[in-house]
C-alpha cells in the first residue's frame, strides 16, 4: 500500500509505504520479543515514511500518517512498526512519532555508530 504527495510543480514531496505483512529481515522478532511484543507476520504491519525536508512541519506527514493508520486499521492490523526504527539523533522524528501514539521500545545500533530507536503503534 503506497501513498504519495506531489508539489504544484509535480515533484514528489512525500511518500508512505505500508507493508501489511512482516517478512524478515524487515523486522527483528527477537528484538521485539525482548521488548515484550510477540509479532505476527499476518496481523502486524510496517511503516516506511519519507517527507522532503522542506515540507517537514507543514502538516503533510500528519495527514499522510492518518490515512495510513486508517488503512492499517481497516486491514485489521494490531501493531505498526517503523521500518528500521528512527535515528535517535533525529529528535524531530522521534517527537513526531510519539505525538502520533508510537511508543518508544528500545535502542539498537545499525549501521555501526548509528543509534536507532524502535517504536511501535498499537492499532
PDB file of C-alpha atoms in Angstrom:
ATOM      1  CA  UNK A   1       0.000   0.000   0.000  1.00  0.00           C
ATOM      2  CA  UNK A   2       1.541   3.329  -1.095  1.00  0.00           C
ATOM      3  CA  UNK A   3       0.565   6.944  -0.733  1.00  0.00           C
ATOM      4  CA  UNK A   4       2.483   9.842  -2.244  1.00  0.00           C
ATOM      5  CA  UNK A   5       2.167  13.612  -2.427  1.00  0.00           C
ATOM      6  CA  UNK A   6       3.369  15.970  -5.155  1.00  0.00           C
ATOM      7  CA  UNK A   7       4.076  19.689  -5.197  1.00  0.00           C
ATOM      8  CA  UNK A   8       2.300  22.010  -7.635  1.00  0.00           C
ATOM      9  CA  UNK A   9       5.345  21.569  -9.893  1.00  0.00           C
ATOM     10  CA  UNK A  10       4.831  17.794  -9.948  1.00  0.00           C
ATOM     11  CA  UNK A  11       7.771  16.943  -7.659  1.00  0.00           C
ATOM     12  CA  UNK A  12       7.276  14.131  -5.170  1.00  0.00           C
ATOM     13  CA  UNK A  13       7.407  15.770  -1.737  1.00  0.00           C
ATOM     14  CA  UNK A  14       6.488  12.777   0.371  1.00  0.00           C
ATOM     15  CA  UNK A  15       5.504   9.157   0.358  1.00  0.00           C
ATOM     16  CA  UNK A  16       4.476   6.480   2.796  1.00  0.00           C
ATOM     17  CA  UNK A  17       4.747   2.753   2.230  1.00  0.00           C
ATOM     18  CA  UNK A  18       2.650   0.452   4.377  1.00  0.00           C
ATOM     19  CA  UNK A  19       3.637  -3.216   4.331  1.00  0.00           C
ATOM     20  CA  UNK A  20       0.656  -5.195   5.605  1.00  0.00           C
ATOM     21  CA  UNK A  21       2.732  -8.296   6.349  1.00  0.00           C
ATOM     22  CA  UNK A  22       6.007  -8.742   8.169  1.00  0.00           C
ATOM     23  CA  UNK A  23       8.797 -10.560   6.419  1.00  0.00           C
ATOM     24  CA  UNK A  24      12.290 -10.905   7.850  1.00  0.00           C
ATOM     25  CA  UNK A  25      14.667  -9.109   7.713  1.00  0.00           C
ATOM     26  CA  UNK A  26      12.304  -6.094   7.722  1.00  0.00           C
ATOM     27  CA  UNK A  27      11.772  -6.627  11.428  1.00  0.00           C
ATOM     28  CA  UNK A  28      13.636  -8.292  14.255  1.00  0.00           C
ATOM     29  CA  UNK A  29      11.367 -10.788  16.051  1.00  0.00           C
ATOM     30  CA  UNK A  30      13.886 -11.477  18.816  1.00  0.00           C
ATOM     31  CA  UNK A  31      14.446  -7.777  19.488  1.00  0.00           C
ATOM     32  CA  UNK A  32      10.691  -7.125  19.689  1.00  0.00           C
ATOM     33  CA  UNK A  33      10.186 -10.197  21.888  1.00  0.00           C
ATOM     34  CA  UNK A  34      12.780  -8.720  24.236  1.00  0.00           C
ATOM     35  CA  UNK A  35      10.542  -5.638  24.448  1.00  0.00           C
ATOM     36  CA  UNK A  36       7.577  -7.865  25.351  1.00  0.00           C
ATOM     37  CA  UNK A  37       5.877  -7.923  21.922  1.00  0.00           C
ATOM     38  CA  UNK A  38       5.428 -11.186  20.045  1.00  0.00           C
ATOM     39  CA  UNK A  39       4.783 -10.143  16.470  1.00  0.00           C
ATOM     40  CA  UNK A  40       2.617 -11.935  13.954  1.00  0.00           C
ATOM     41  CA  UNK A  41       3.533 -11.554  10.294  1.00  0.00           C
ATOM     42  CA  UNK A  42      -0.121 -11.726   9.272  1.00  0.00           C
ATOM     43  CA  UNK A  43      -1.517  -9.339  11.902  1.00  0.00           C
ATOM     44  CA  UNK A  44       1.110  -6.614  12.166  1.00  0.00           C
ATOM     45  CA  UNK A  45       2.475  -4.110   9.669  1.00  0.00           C
ATOM     46  CA  UNK A  46       5.469  -1.918   8.858  1.00  0.00           C
ATOM     47  CA  UNK A  47       5.533   1.783   8.055  1.00  0.00           C
ATOM     48  CA  UNK A  48       8.189   3.341   5.806  1.00  0.00           C
ATOM     49  CA  UNK A  49       7.612   7.118   5.510  1.00  0.00           C
ATOM     50  CA  UNK A  50       9.579   9.896   3.835  1.00  0.00           C
ATOM     51  CA  UNK A  51       8.726  13.608   3.722  1.00  0.00           C
ATOM     52  CA  UNK A  52      11.032  16.060   1.918  1.00  0.00           C
ATOM     53  CA  UNK A  53      12.928  18.306   4.336  1.00  0.00           C
ATOM     54  CA  UNK A  54      11.291  21.462   3.003  1.00  0.00           C
ATOM     55  CA  UNK A  55       7.828  20.031   3.754  1.00  0.00           C
ATOM     56  CA  UNK A  56       8.506  18.772   7.264  1.00  0.00           C
ATOM     57  CA  UNK A  57       6.438  20.704   9.792  1.00  0.00           C
ATOM     58  CA  UNK A  58       3.807  21.577   7.169  1.00  0.00           C
ATOM     59  CA  UNK A  59       1.251  19.016   8.360  1.00  0.00           C
ATOM     60  CA  UNK A  60       1.774  16.811   5.314  1.00  0.00           C
ATOM     61  CA  UNK A  61       3.320  13.970   7.348  1.00  0.00           C
ATOM     62  CA  UNK A  62       0.476  14.036   9.887  1.00  0.00           C
ATOM     63  CA  UNK A  63      -2.102  13.983   7.098  1.00  0.00           C
ATOM     64  CA  UNK A  64      -0.435  11.076   5.323  1.00  0.00           C
ATOM     65  CA  UNK A  65       0.123   9.158   8.557  1.00  0.00           C
ATOM     66  CA  UNK A  66      -3.566   9.467   9.473  1.00  0.00           C
ATOM     67  CA  UNK A  67      -4.519   7.908   6.119  1.00  0.00           C
ATOM     68  CA  UNK A  68      -2.033   5.066   6.583  1.00  0.00           C
ATOM     69  CA  UNK A  69      -3.199   4.358  10.137  1.00  0.00           C
ATOM     70  CA  UNK A  70      -6.792   4.224   8.886  1.00  0.00           C
ATOM     71  CA  UNK A  71      -5.759   1.751   6.158  1.00  0.00           C
ATOM     72  CA  UNK A  72      -3.924  -0.451   8.670  1.00  0.00           C
ATOM     73  CA  UNK A  73      -6.933  -0.449  10.996  1.00  0.00           C
ATOM     74  CA  UNK A  74      -9.243  -1.300   8.091  1.00  0.00           C
ATOM     75  CA  UNK A  75      -6.917  -4.222   7.320  1.00  0.00           C
ATOM     76  CA  UNK A  76      -7.322  -5.276  10.975  1.00  0.00           C
ATOM     77  CA  UNK A  77      -3.659  -4.958  11.889  1.00  0.00           C
ATOM     78  CA  UNK A  78      -2.590  -4.940  15.576  1.00  0.00           C
ATOM     79  CA  UNK A  79       0.751  -3.180  15.629  1.00  0.00           C
ATOM     80  CA  UNK A  80       2.532  -0.795  13.279  1.00  0.00           C
ATOM     81  CA  UNK A  81       6.344  -0.815  13.354  1.00  0.00           C
ATOM     82  CA  UNK A  82       8.729   1.734  11.904  1.00  0.00           C
ATOM     83  CA  UNK A  83      10.927   0.163   9.252  1.00  0.00           C
ATOM     84  CA  UNK A  84      14.428   0.401  10.677  1.00  0.00           C
ATOM     85  CA  UNK A  85      13.222   2.434  13.648  1.00  0.00           C
ATOM     86  CA  UNK A  86      14.174   6.089  13.726  1.00  0.00           C
ATOM     87  CA  UNK A  87      17.565   7.595  14.399  1.00  0.00           C
ATOM     88  CA  UNK A  88      17.838   8.835  17.980  1.00  0.00           C
ATOM     89  CA  UNK A  89      19.712  11.930  16.817  1.00  0.00           C
ATOM     90  CA  UNK A  90      16.628  12.907  14.786  1.00  0.00           C
ATOM     91  CA  UNK A  91      14.717  14.346  17.747  1.00  0.00           C
ATOM     92  CA  UNK A  92      12.133  15.868  15.418  1.00  0.00           C
ATOM     93  CA  UNK A  93      11.174  12.444  14.031  1.00  0.00           C
ATOM     94  CA  UNK A  94      11.113  10.826  17.483  1.00  0.00           C
ATOM     95  CA  UNK A  95       8.784  13.613  18.668  1.00  0.00           C
ATOM     96  CA  UNK A  96       6.585  13.290  15.546  1.00  0.00           C
ATOM     97  CA  UNK A  97       6.020   9.571  16.056  1.00  0.00           C
ATOM     98  CA  UNK A  98       5.437   9.952  19.811  1.00  0.00           C
ATOM     99  CA  UNK A  99       2.889  12.716  19.105  1.00  0.00           C
ATOM    100  CA  UNK A 100       1.006  10.241  16.926  1.00  0.00           C
ATOM    101  CA  UNK A 101       0.952   7.498  19.541  1.00  0.00           C
ATOM    102  CA  UNK A 102       4.067   5.485  18.751  1.00  0.00           C
ATOM    103  CA  UNK A 103       5.695   4.079  21.881  1.00  0.00           C
ATOM    104  CA  UNK A 104       9.500   4.019  22.158  1.00  0.00           C
ATOM    105  CA  UNK A 105      10.638   0.461  22.847  1.00  0.00           C
ATOM    106  CA  UNK A 106      14.401   0.231  22.811  1.00  0.00           C
ATOM    107  CA  UNK A 107      17.615   1.155  21.090  1.00  0.00           C
ATOM    108  CA  UNK A 108      19.724  -0.690  18.555  1.00  0.00           C
ATOM    109  CA  UNK A 109      22.778   0.192  16.513  1.00  0.00           C
ATOM    110  CA  UNK A 110      22.729  -0.011  12.716  1.00  0.00           C
ATOM    111  CA  UNK A 111      24.915   0.682  10.910  1.00  0.00           C
ATOM    112  CA  UNK A 112      27.843   0.726  13.312  1.00  0.00           C
ATOM    113  CA  UNK A 113      27.888   4.014  15.196  1.00  0.00           C
ATOM    114  CA  UNK A 114      24.269   4.978  14.439  1.00  0.00           C
ATOM    115  CA  UNK A 115      21.803   4.548  17.299  1.00  0.00           C
ATOM    116  CA  UNK A 116      18.196   3.924  16.322  1.00  0.00           C
ATOM    117  CA  UNK A 117      15.040   3.583  18.355  1.00  0.00           C
ATOM    118  CA  UNK A 118      12.358   1.007  17.703  1.00  0.00           C
ATOM    119  CA  UNK A 119       8.885   2.499  18.018  1.00  0.00           C
ATOM    120  CA  UNK A 120       5.521   0.758  17.815  1.00  0.00           C
ATOM    121  CA  UNK A 121       1.941   1.937  17.445  1.00  0.00           C
ATOM    122  CA  UNK A 122      -0.855  -0.153  18.939  1.00  0.00           C
ATOM    123  CA  UNK A 123      -3.682  -0.005  16.432  1.00  0.00           C
TER     124      UNK A 123
END
